[in-house]
Short mmCIF file of C-alpha atoms in Angstrom, two decimals:
data_model
loop_
_atom_site.label_atom_id
_atom_site.label_comp_id
_atom_site.label_asym_id
_atom_site.label_seq_id
_atom_site.Cartn_x
_atom_site.Cartn_y
_atom_site.Cartn_z
CA PRO A 1 18.68 -50.80 22.08
CA VAL A 2 21.64 -48.45 21.55
CA LEU A 3 20.37 -44.91 21.16
CA GLU A 4 21.47 -42.93 18.10
CA LYS A 5 21.71 -39.17 17.63
CA ASN A 6 18.87 -37.60 15.67
CA VAL A 7 20.89 -35.25 13.46
CA LEU A 8 17.87 -33.31 12.18
CA LEU A 9 16.54 -32.69 15.68
CA ALA A 10 19.98 -31.66 16.98
CA GLU A 11 20.45 -29.09 14.20
CA LEU A 12 16.99 -27.68 14.92
CA VAL A 13 17.84 -27.30 18.64
CA GLU A 14 21.13 -25.51 17.85
CA GLN A 15 19.36 -23.16 15.47
CA LEU A 16 16.75 -22.30 18.08
CA LYS A 17 19.50 -21.59 20.65
CA LYS A 18 21.27 -19.14 18.32
CA THR A 19 18.05 -17.40 17.42
CA GLY A 20 17.11 -16.99 21.08
CA LEU A 21 20.55 -15.59 22.02
CA GLN A 22 20.47 -13.12 19.15
CA ALA A 23 17.01 -11.97 20.19
CA ALA A 24 18.14 -11.57 23.79
CA ALA A 25 21.21 -9.62 22.67
CA ALA A 26 19.08 -7.42 20.49
CA ASP A 27 16.70 -6.71 23.37
CA HIS A 28 19.68 -5.86 25.57
CA CYS A 29 20.78 -3.11 23.16
CA TYR A 30 17.52 -1.22 23.42
CA ALA A 31 16.98 1.45 26.08
CA GLY A 32 14.88 0.65 29.10
CA ALA A 33 13.14 2.98 31.54
CA GLU A 34 16.32 3.52 33.56
CA ASP A 35 18.64 3.87 30.58
CA VAL A 36 19.67 6.93 28.55
CA ALA A 37 18.20 6.55 25.06
CA CYS A 38 19.90 7.52 21.82
CA ASP A 39 18.47 10.85 20.64
CA VAL A 40 19.06 10.00 16.96
CA CYS A 41 17.35 6.61 16.79
CA THR A 42 13.84 6.52 15.33
CA GLY A 43 11.26 3.99 16.37
CA ARG A 44 12.53 1.81 19.13
CA LYS A 45 15.53 3.63 20.59
CA ARG A 46 18.80 1.94 21.44
CA LYS A 47 20.84 2.57 24.56
CA ALA A 48 23.17 5.55 24.43
CA VAL A 49 26.83 4.78 25.06
CA LYS A 50 28.07 8.40 25.12
CA SER A 51 26.72 11.93 25.47
CA CYS A 52 28.30 14.87 23.64
CA LEU A 53 28.68 18.07 25.66
CA VAL A 54 28.98 20.10 22.44
CA CYS A 55 26.08 18.62 20.51
CA LEU A 56 24.05 18.13 23.70
CA VAL A 57 22.92 14.81 22.22
CA SER A 58 23.28 11.22 23.44
CA TYR A 59 24.36 8.55 20.92
CA CYS A 60 24.18 4.79 20.60
CA ASP A 61 27.10 2.83 19.11
CA ASN A 62 25.80 3.22 15.55
CA HIS A 63 25.17 6.95 15.64
CA LEU A 64 28.29 7.74 17.67
CA GLN A 65 30.63 6.53 14.95
CA PRO A 66 30.87 9.93 13.13
CA HIS A 67 32.39 11.42 16.29
CA TYR A 68 35.27 8.99 15.81
CA ASP A 69 35.57 9.44 12.04
CA VAL A 70 34.86 13.13 11.28
CA ALA A 71 37.72 15.51 12.10
CA GLN A 72 35.52 18.32 13.45
CA LEU A 73 33.44 15.95 15.56
CA LYS A 74 36.56 14.39 17.05
CA LYS A 75 37.09 17.68 18.95
CA HIS A 76 33.80 17.31 20.79
CA GLN A 77 33.85 16.26 24.42
CA LEU A 78 32.24 12.88 25.03
CA VAL A 79 31.14 11.76 28.47
CA GLU A 80 29.22 8.88 29.95
CA PRO A 81 25.52 8.89 28.98
CA SER A 82 23.63 11.60 30.85
CA LYS A 83 19.98 12.54 31.15
CA ASN A 84 20.89 16.01 32.38
CA LEU A 85 22.23 17.53 29.16
CA GLN A 86 19.41 20.06 29.08
CA GLU A 87 20.76 21.57 32.27
CA ASN A 88 23.47 23.08 30.04
CA ILE A 89 20.87 25.07 28.07
CA CYS A 90 20.05 28.62 29.17
CA SER A 91 16.34 28.90 29.90
CA HIS A 92 16.29 32.56 28.79
CA HIS A 93 18.24 32.40 25.53
CA ASP A 94 18.15 28.68 24.65
CA LYS A 95 21.93 28.72 24.32
CA VAL A 96 24.59 26.44 25.75
CA MET A 97 25.81 27.78 29.09
CA LYS A 98 29.56 27.91 28.68
CA MET A 99 30.16 30.85 31.02
CA PHE A 100 30.19 31.10 34.80
CA CYS A 101 29.20 34.21 36.75
CA ARG A 102 31.36 34.43 39.86
CA THR A 103 29.31 37.32 41.17
CA ASP A 104 26.09 35.25 41.25
CA GLN A 105 27.80 31.85 41.39
CA GLN A 106 25.87 30.30 38.51
CA LEU A 107 26.28 29.00 34.96
CA ILE A 108 25.22 31.40 32.18
CA CYS A 109 25.37 31.61 28.40
CA TYR A 110 27.25 34.20 26.39
CA LEU A 111 24.13 36.35 25.91
CA CYS A 112 23.56 36.40 29.67
CA SER A 113 27.06 37.82 30.15
CA VAL A 114 26.16 40.88 28.06
CA ASP A 115 22.61 41.11 29.34
CA GLU A 116 21.44 40.65 32.94
CA HIS A 117 24.96 39.68 34.09
CA LYS A 118 26.65 42.64 32.41
CA GLY A 119 29.45 44.05 34.55
CA HIS A 120 29.67 40.89 36.66
CA ASP A 121 32.83 38.87 37.14
CA THR A 122 32.38 36.20 34.46
CA VAL A 123 34.75 33.52 33.18
CA SER A 124 34.43 30.42 31.05
CA ALA A 125 33.05 27.32 32.73
CA ALA A 126 36.34 25.57 32.01
CA ALA A 127 38.32 28.34 33.73
CA GLU A 128 36.03 28.26 36.75
CA ARG A 129 36.31 24.50 36.95
CA LYS A 130 40.10 24.83 36.79
CA GLN A 131 40.02 27.22 39.73
CA LYS A 132 37.64 25.07 41.73
CA GLN A 133 39.66 22.00 40.88
CA LYS A 134 42.80 23.69 42.15
CA GLU A 135 41.02 24.45 45.43
CA LEU A 136 39.90 20.85 45.75
CA GLU A 137 43.39 19.56 45.04
CA GLU A 138 44.83 21.86 47.69
CA SER A 139 42.14 20.67 50.07
CA ARG A 140 43.08 17.07 49.36
CA LEU A 141 46.75 17.84 50.03
CA ASN A 142 45.71 19.34 53.34
CA ILE A 143 43.61 16.28 54.13
CA HIS A 144 46.45 13.91 53.25
CA GLN A 145 48.87 15.83 55.44
CA ARG A 146 46.42 15.83 58.33
CA ILE A 147 45.86 12.09 57.90
CA GLN A 148 49.60 11.50 58.05
CA ASP A 149 49.91 13.71 61.12
CA ARG A 150 47.07 11.93 62.88
CA GLU A 151 48.47 8.50 62.01
CA LYS A 152 51.82 9.56 63.49
CA ASP A 153 49.99 10.82 66.57
CA VAL A 154 48.10 7.54 66.94
CA LYS A 155 51.35 5.58 66.71
CA LEU A 156 52.96 7.85 69.29
CA LEU A 157 50.01 7.42 71.63
CA GLN A 158 50.14 3.64 71.26
CA GLN A 159 53.82 3.67 72.20
CA GLU A 160 53.06 5.95 75.13
CA LEU A 161 50.31 3.61 76.33
CA GLU A 162 52.79 0.76 76.48
CA ALA A 163 55.34 2.95 78.28
CA ILE A 164 52.73 4.08 80.83
CA ASN A 165 51.70 0.52 81.61
CA VAL A 166 55.29 -0.76 81.82
CA SER A 167 56.33 2.14 84.05
CA ALA A 168 53.27 1.80 86.26
CA ASP A 169 53.74 -1.96 86.66
CA LYS A 170 57.41 -1.56 87.51
CA THR A 171 56.64 1.21 89.97
CA VAL A 172 54.05 -0.92 91.74
CA GLU A 173 56.53 -3.78 91.92
CA ASP A 174 59.32 -1.55 93.32
CA SER A 175 56.96 0.13 95.75
CA GLU A 176 55.78 -3.23 97.05
CA GLU A 177 59.36 -4.35 97.61
CA MET A 178 60.36 -1.22 99.53
CA PHE A 179 57.13 -1.05 101.52
CA SER A 180 57.70 -4.58 102.72
CA GLN A 181 60.75 -3.28 104.62
CA MET A 182 58.64 -0.91 106.68
CA ILE A 183 55.39 -2.83 106.73
CA ARG A 184 54.81 -2.46 110.49
CA LEU A 185 54.91 1.33 110.40
CA ILE A 186 53.30 2.28 107.11
CA GLN A 187 51.11 -0.62 105.99
CA LYS A 188 48.19 1.73 105.50
CA ARG A 189 50.24 4.11 103.37
CA ARG A 190 51.43 1.29 101.13
CA SER A 191 47.92 0.34 100.09
CA GLU A 192 47.01 3.98 99.48
CA VAL A 193 50.04 4.53 97.24
CA LYS A 194 49.23 1.42 95.22
CA GLN A 195 45.64 2.52 94.82
CA GLN A 196 46.67 6.01 93.69
CA ILE A 197 49.16 4.67 91.17
CA ARG A 198 46.55 2.37 89.64
CA SER A 199 43.97 5.13 89.65
CA GLN A 200 46.35 7.56 87.93
CA GLN A 201 47.43 4.85 85.49
CA GLU A 202 43.80 4.14 84.61
CA ALA A 203 43.08 7.85 84.21
CA GLU A 204 46.10 8.42 81.93
CA VAL A 205 45.37 5.34 79.83
CA SER A 206 41.74 6.44 79.52
CA ARG A 207 42.76 9.94 78.40
CA VAL A 208 45.20 8.65 75.81
CA GLN A 209 42.75 6.07 74.48
CA GLU A 210 40.00 8.69 74.26
CA LEU A 211 42.26 11.00 72.28
CA GLU A 212 43.32 8.11 70.06
CA GLU A 213 39.67 7.32 69.29
CA LYS A 214 39.00 10.95 68.44
CA LEU A 215 42.00 11.08 66.14
CA GLN A 216 40.94 7.84 64.43
CA GLN A 217 37.45 9.25 63.97
CA GLU A 218 38.93 12.39 62.43
CA ILE A 219 41.08 10.27 60.10
CA ASN A 220 37.99 8.34 58.93
CA ASP A 221 36.09 11.59 58.40
CA LEU A 222 38.97 13.07 56.44
CA LYS A 223 39.19 9.95 54.27
CA ARG A 224 35.47 10.20 53.56
CA LYS A 225 35.78 13.85 52.58
CA ASP A 226 38.80 13.02 50.42
CA ALA A 227 36.82 10.34 48.56
CA GLU A 228 33.98 12.82 48.08
CA ARG A 229 36.36 15.36 46.57
CA LYS A 230 38.08 12.75 44.43
CA GLN A 231 34.75 11.67 42.98
CA LEU A 232 33.88 15.28 42.13
CA LEU A 233 37.32 15.90 40.64
CA GLU A 234 36.88 12.93 38.29
CA THR A 235 33.62 14.36 36.90
CA PRO A 236 34.42 15.42 33.31
CA ASP A 237 31.18 17.35 32.90
CA HIS A 238 31.82 21.00 33.83
CA SER A 239 28.16 21.62 34.51
CA ARG A 240 27.81 18.58 36.73
CA PHE A 241 31.05 19.53 38.49
CA LEU A 242 29.93 23.09 39.19
CA HIS A 243 26.42 21.96 40.06
CA ASP A 244 27.70 19.48 42.65
CA TYR A 245 30.58 21.62 43.94
CA PRO A 246 28.53 23.59 46.52
CA SER A 247 27.26 20.34 48.00
CA VAL A 248 30.77 19.21 48.94
CA SER A 249 30.91 19.17 52.71
CA ALA A 250 33.07 21.91 54.13
CA LEU A 251 36.45 21.01 55.56
CA SER A 252 36.24 21.95 59.20
CA GLU A 253 39.15 23.24 61.23
CA SER A 254 41.22 20.58 62.88
CA THR A 255 40.08 20.01 66.47
CA HIS A 256 43.57 18.96 67.47
CA SER A 257 47.06 20.18 67.08
CA SER A 258 49.03 19.10 64.03
CA SER A 259 50.88 16.64 66.17
CA ILE A 260 50.75 15.11 69.65
CA SER A 261 53.47 16.24 72.04
CA ILE A 262 54.42 13.71 74.68
CA ARG A 263 56.08 15.13 77.73
CA PRO A 264 59.69 13.88 78.03
CA ARG A 265 59.42 12.39 81.49
CA ARG A 266 59.81 9.09 83.26
CA HIS A 267 56.16 8.44 84.04
CA PHE A 268 55.94 6.83 87.48
CA GLU A 269 59.69 6.68 88.23
CA ASP A 270 59.41 9.74 90.46
CA VAL A 271 57.04 7.76 92.65
CA THR A 272 59.74 5.15 93.16
CA ALA A 273 62.21 7.84 94.20
CA ALA A 274 59.70 9.31 96.64
CA VAL A 275 59.00 5.89 98.19
CA LYS A 276 62.74 5.23 98.58
CA LYS A 277 63.13 8.56 100.32
CA SER A 278 60.28 7.63 102.65
CA ARG A 279 61.97 4.36 103.52
CA ASP A 280 65.11 6.27 104.53
CA GLN A 281 63.18 8.86 106.56
CA LEU A 282 60.66 6.87 108.57
CA GLN A 283 60.29 9.58 111.23
CA ASP A 284 59.02 12.13 108.67
CA VAL A 285 56.96 9.84 106.47
CA LEU A 286 53.56 10.83 107.89
CA ARG A 287 54.20 14.56 107.44
CA ASP A 288 56.54 15.28 104.52
CA ALA A 289 57.26 12.12 102.60
CA TRP A 290 53.63 11.07 102.25
CA THR A 291 52.85 14.45 100.66
CA ASN A 292 55.71 13.98 98.20
CA ILE A 293 54.51 10.49 97.24
CA SER A 294 50.96 11.65 96.66
CA LEU A 295 52.12 14.62 94.58
CA ALA A 296 54.43 12.45 92.51
CA ILE A 297 51.59 10.08 91.61
CA THR A 298 49.20 12.82 90.55
CA ASP A 299 52.07 14.50 88.70
CA VAL A 300 51.98 11.82 86.00
CA ASP A 301 50.59 13.61 82.96
CA VAL A 302 51.97 12.55 79.57
CA LEU A 303 49.85 14.89 77.47
CA LEU A 304 50.37 18.62 77.22
CA PRO A 305 48.69 20.58 80.02
CA GLU A 306 45.48 22.49 79.71
CA PRO A 307 45.69 26.21 78.89
CA GLU A 308 46.71 28.52 81.68
CA PRO A 309 43.91 30.02 83.81
CA THR A 310 42.72 33.51 82.93
CA THR A 311 40.25 34.42 85.68
CA ARG A 312 40.81 34.42 89.43
CA ALA A 313 38.20 31.69 89.84
CA GLU A 314 40.19 29.48 87.48
CA PHE A 315 43.44 30.23 89.33
CA LEU A 316 41.85 29.38 92.67
CA LYS A 317 41.20 25.85 91.43
CA TYR A 318 44.92 25.28 91.90
CA SER A 319 45.20 27.05 95.28
CA ARG A 320 47.72 25.75 97.79
CA GLU A 321 47.75 26.75 101.44
CA ILE A 322 51.26 27.95 102.20
CA THR A 323 52.80 27.89 105.68
CA LEU A 324 56.25 29.26 106.45
CA ASP A 325 59.02 27.14 107.94
CA PRO A 326 60.35 28.67 111.23
CA ASN A 327 63.63 26.82 110.72
CA THR A 328 64.35 28.93 107.62
CA ALA A 329 63.29 32.37 108.95
CA ASN A 330 65.90 35.05 109.50
CA ARG A 331 66.02 36.15 113.15
CA CYS A 332 64.67 39.64 112.22
CA LEU A 333 61.45 38.04 111.01
CA LEU A 334 58.48 37.23 113.24
CA LEU A 335 56.08 34.51 112.13
CA SER A 336 52.41 34.64 113.19
CA ASP A 337 48.86 33.61 112.23
CA GLY A 338 49.72 29.94 111.96
CA ASN A 339 53.09 30.69 110.31
CA ARG A 340 51.34 32.30 107.33
CA LYS A 341 52.31 35.91 108.18
CA VAL A 342 55.82 37.34 108.48
CA THR A 343 56.73 40.75 109.97
CA PHE A 344 60.08 42.57 109.96
CA MET A 345 61.24 43.33 113.53
CA ASP A 346 64.00 45.64 114.76
CA GLN A 347 64.74 43.23 117.58
CA GLN A 348 65.99 39.76 116.70
CA GLN A 349 63.89 36.73 117.61
CA SER A 350 65.20 33.89 119.75
CA TYR A 351 65.17 31.20 117.07
CA PRO A 352 67.47 28.21 117.73
CA ASP A 353 70.36 27.52 115.42
CA HIS A 354 69.42 25.51 112.36
CA PRO A 355 71.29 24.71 109.12
CA ASP A 356 68.27 25.82 107.02
CA ARG A 357 68.10 29.32 108.55
CA PHE A 358 68.91 32.44 106.49
CA THR A 359 71.55 34.08 108.65
CA ASP A 360 71.88 37.50 106.98
CA TRP A 361 69.16 38.27 104.42
CA TRP A 362 65.62 38.81 105.74
CA GLN A 363 64.12 35.80 104.01
CA VAL A 364 61.95 32.79 104.80
CA LEU A 365 60.81 29.71 102.83
CA SER A 366 57.65 27.62 102.96
CA LYS A 367 57.41 24.17 104.51
CA GLU A 368 55.56 22.85 101.47
CA SER A 369 57.44 21.70 98.38
CA LEU A 370 55.60 22.73 95.22
CA THR A 371 55.18 20.62 92.10
CA GLY A 372 52.43 20.27 89.53
CA ARG A 373 50.08 23.26 89.11
CA CYS A 374 49.90 25.57 92.14
CA TYR A 375 48.57 29.03 92.91
CA TRP A 376 48.91 31.23 96.00
CA GLU A 377 48.49 34.88 96.95
CA VAL A 378 50.68 37.17 99.07
CA GLU A 379 49.34 40.32 100.75
CA TRP A 380 52.15 42.79 101.52
CA ARG A 381 52.56 46.08 103.39
CA GLY A 382 55.54 48.40 103.90
CA VAL A 383 58.44 49.69 101.82
CA GLY A 384 58.71 46.66 99.55
CA VAL A 385 58.84 42.88 99.35
CA TYR A 386 60.39 40.18 97.18
CA VAL A 387 57.79 37.51 96.34
CA ALA A 388 59.84 34.47 95.40
CA VAL A 389 60.16 30.77 94.65
CA SER A 390 63.36 28.84 95.30
CA TYR A 391 64.93 25.41 95.29
CA LYS A 392 65.46 24.01 98.76
CA ASN A 393 69.24 23.79 98.30
CA ILE A 394 69.73 27.57 98.00
CA SER A 395 72.60 28.87 100.17
CA ARG A 396 71.59 30.13 103.61
CA THR A 397 74.71 31.64 105.18
CA GLY A 398 76.40 34.93 104.29
CA TRP A 399 75.72 38.12 102.34
CA SER A 400 76.52 36.72 98.87
CA ASP A 401 74.12 36.70 95.92
CA GLU A 402 73.92 32.91 96.25
CA CYS A 403 71.64 33.48 99.26
CA LYS A 404 69.47 36.30 97.84
CA PHE A 405 66.14 35.43 96.22
CA GLY A 406 66.28 36.16 92.49
CA HIS A 407 70.02 36.89 92.37
CA ASN A 408 71.10 33.33 91.51
CA ALA A 409 70.14 30.37 89.32
CA LYS A 410 68.26 28.62 92.16
CA SER A 411 65.55 31.22 92.76
CA TRP A 412 63.13 33.59 91.00
CA SER A 413 61.68 36.74 92.58
CA LEU A 414 59.48 39.74 91.88
CA TYR A 415 60.35 42.84 93.90
CA CYS A 416 57.21 44.92 94.58
CA GLU A 417 56.92 48.48 95.81
CA THR A 418 54.18 51.06 95.44
CA LYS A 419 55.41 52.57 92.16
CA CYS A 420 56.91 49.67 90.23
CA CYS A 421 58.13 46.09 90.36
CA VAL A 422 61.25 44.31 89.12
CA PHE A 423 61.69 40.63 88.18
CA ARG A 424 65.02 38.99 88.99
CA HIS A 425 66.62 35.64 88.21
CA SER A 426 70.34 34.92 88.09
CA ASN A 427 71.81 37.64 85.84
CA THR A 428 68.40 38.74 84.55
CA LYS A 429 66.74 41.95 85.74
CA ILE A 430 63.50 43.12 84.11
CA ARG A 431 61.60 46.25 85.15
CA VAL A 432 57.82 45.87 84.93
CA SER A 433 55.92 49.00 83.95
CA VAL A 434 52.66 47.93 85.60
CA ARG A 435 52.14 49.03 89.21
CA PRO A 436 51.45 46.06 91.47
CA SER A 437 48.54 45.99 93.86
CA SER A 438 49.00 45.11 97.51
CA ARG A 439 48.15 41.50 96.68
CA VAL A 440 50.33 39.44 94.34
CA GLY A 441 49.21 36.12 92.89
CA VAL A 442 51.76 33.47 91.91
CA TYR A 443 50.91 30.69 89.43
CA LEU A 444 53.28 27.75 89.02
CA ASP A 445 53.06 24.94 86.48
CA HIS A 446 56.11 22.95 87.49
CA ARG A 447 55.92 20.38 84.68
CA ALA A 448 55.44 23.00 81.96
CA GLY A 449 58.12 25.26 83.46
CA VAL A 450 55.74 28.21 83.81
CA LEU A 451 55.98 30.77 86.60
CA SER A 452 53.67 33.80 86.45
CA PHE A 453 53.17 36.77 88.78
CA TYR A 454 49.85 38.65 88.82
CA SER A 455 48.54 41.83 90.38
CA VAL A 456 45.30 40.77 92.06
CA SER A 457 42.42 43.24 92.33
CA ASP A 458 39.07 43.17 90.55
CA THR A 459 40.93 41.58 87.64
CA MET A 460 44.07 39.50 87.18
CA THR A 461 46.84 41.65 85.63
CA LEU A 462 49.93 39.79 84.46
CA LEU A 463 53.11 41.37 85.84
CA HIS A 464 55.68 38.92 84.52
CA ARG A 465 55.76 35.39 83.10
CA VAL A 466 58.71 32.98 83.04
CA GLN A 467 59.09 29.99 80.74
CA THR A 468 61.91 27.74 81.90
CA SER A 469 62.63 24.18 83.05
CA PHE A 470 62.48 23.38 86.76
CA THR A 471 64.76 20.55 87.87
CA GLN A 472 63.69 20.33 91.54
CA PRO A 473 60.57 20.95 93.62
CA LEU A 474 60.14 24.62 94.53
CA HIS A 475 59.36 26.38 97.80
CA ALA A 476 57.49 29.66 98.11
CA GLY A 477 59.36 32.45 99.86
CA VAL A 478 59.42 36.16 100.75
CA TRP A 479 62.20 38.64 101.38
CA LEU A 480 61.13 41.70 103.35
CA TYR A 481 62.86 44.92 102.43
CA HIS A 482 64.39 46.67 105.45
CA GLY A 483 61.71 48.59 107.28
CA SER A 484 60.17 48.16 110.69
CA GLY A 485 56.61 46.83 110.45
CA SER A 486 56.84 45.56 106.86
CA THR A 487 54.67 42.46 106.51
CA SER A 488 53.75 39.73 104.08
CA GLU A 489 50.93 37.25 104.53
CA PHE A 490 50.10 34.12 102.55
CA ILE A 491 46.33 34.31 102.11
CA LYS A 492 44.22 31.21 102.75
CA PRO A 493 42.44 29.99 99.59
CA GLU A 494 38.89 31.34 99.40
#
C-alpha cells in the first residue's frame, strides 16, 4: 500500500530535534575545565567572553553588557578571556600593579613606588610598554632590512653560480680546442689543466652554495624571530606583554656582511688567455707557461678574500720562493746562492746583451710572475736597498725615472736604510717613521690590490700598505744603493 505521512509523529520528531539542539547550545555556553569562567555568574558558570583589565574580572555575554552601555565602564580595557588576571595584583598591598620599576625590572603598584621601590626609576606600565614596543618595532625594522639584504645576496649568488658554470664550461671547451693543436707535446698538461679547472669550479660552487645555505638559514631564523616579536607586540595586556618580554630571544649580531660583494672579474677567462699564450710559446710551456696556467686556475675566487694575515706564521702560509732572473740584472750586480742573493760589485760582470737587462740602474727582477696571495722576505746589508715589485714591461734602458723602481706608474718600492724608510710610487713619496729591521717582508694580494711591507723581527711591524688595482702580474725586485758589498737576499720559506 502507499505509505502516508504520520503528521503527529513527524511533529513530535521535530520538537525533539529542537529541544536537543537548544540543550546542546545551552551546554556549550557553560564553562568547562579548560575555559575561563564568568566571575559574576552564580551556580553553574558560563564561559567568559572578555576580561576587564580595570575590574580584574572576567565576564560572560550577559554580564559584559554594562561595559558596552555604561559610560564609565566603556573606558575600561577589555581583552580576550584570561586566567592570569590575578598576576596584576600586588601581593604586598593587594593593589593593581600599574607601575613598572625600571631599576628592578618588575611590575609594582603605586604603594610599592613610595615604599620599597622609593627612589627607583619608575614609570607607568603603559609608558614602559610603549618604550619596549618601540624597541621591538626598531628590531623588526632591522630584521626586515637584513632579510632584504640576505635575499639580495642569495639572488646575487645564484647569478654568480650560473656565471661560474658557464665560464668554466666555455673555458674547458676553449682549452680542449687549443690543446688539440699541440697534443703531441703537451697531452699530459692538457688533462691536468682540465682537472684543475673542474676542481676549482667545484670548490667555488661549493663555497657559494654553502654561503647561500647559511644566508637562507639566517633568513628563516630572522623570520621566526620577527613572528615572535609580532605576536608579543599584538598582546594588548601590558602585564602579559612585560611578563613575556624578557623571554623574547635576543637578536644576535649578523654573522655576515650586510651584502655580498662579488669580485668584478671574468672567472676562468684568464685561463683561456694563459693556454693561448702556451700554444704560441711551445718551447717555454714546461717552465713558464705551465706555472701561469696553474696560477690562473687557482686565481678564480669570486667571493671577497679572507682577512689579511697578522702573524708571521700566517704570512708564511703564502710564501713564494723567489729566484732572480740573470737576464734582467744590471752588470754591476752579482747573483749567487741559486740566484737568490744579489751583491753590488765595483767591477762589471760579463753578462751577455739581453733586451730585459737594466742597463744603468742597479736593479734586478725575479723570474717568477706573482699573482694571487704571495709573501716573501728580503734580508739586506749595506747603505740601503729598494725592495720593490714591478710590472714586467717596465723600461730597462737609460737613466730616466721610467726605469727606476718606485719612480713610475709601473712599479712600487720601499727604500730602506738604517734610520728610516721611504715608500715610492709614481709621483708619491711617503716617509715612514718606523725604523726597518734588516729583514723586510712583502705581502701581495694581487686580486684585492693590496701590497704591504713589514719589518720582520720577533713581531711583524707594518711599514707601509698600498691599496690599488693591479692590471698585470707583478715581479719582485731589488735596487741596491751604490756601495761596494751591499747585498740583498731572498730568504727561502721556513
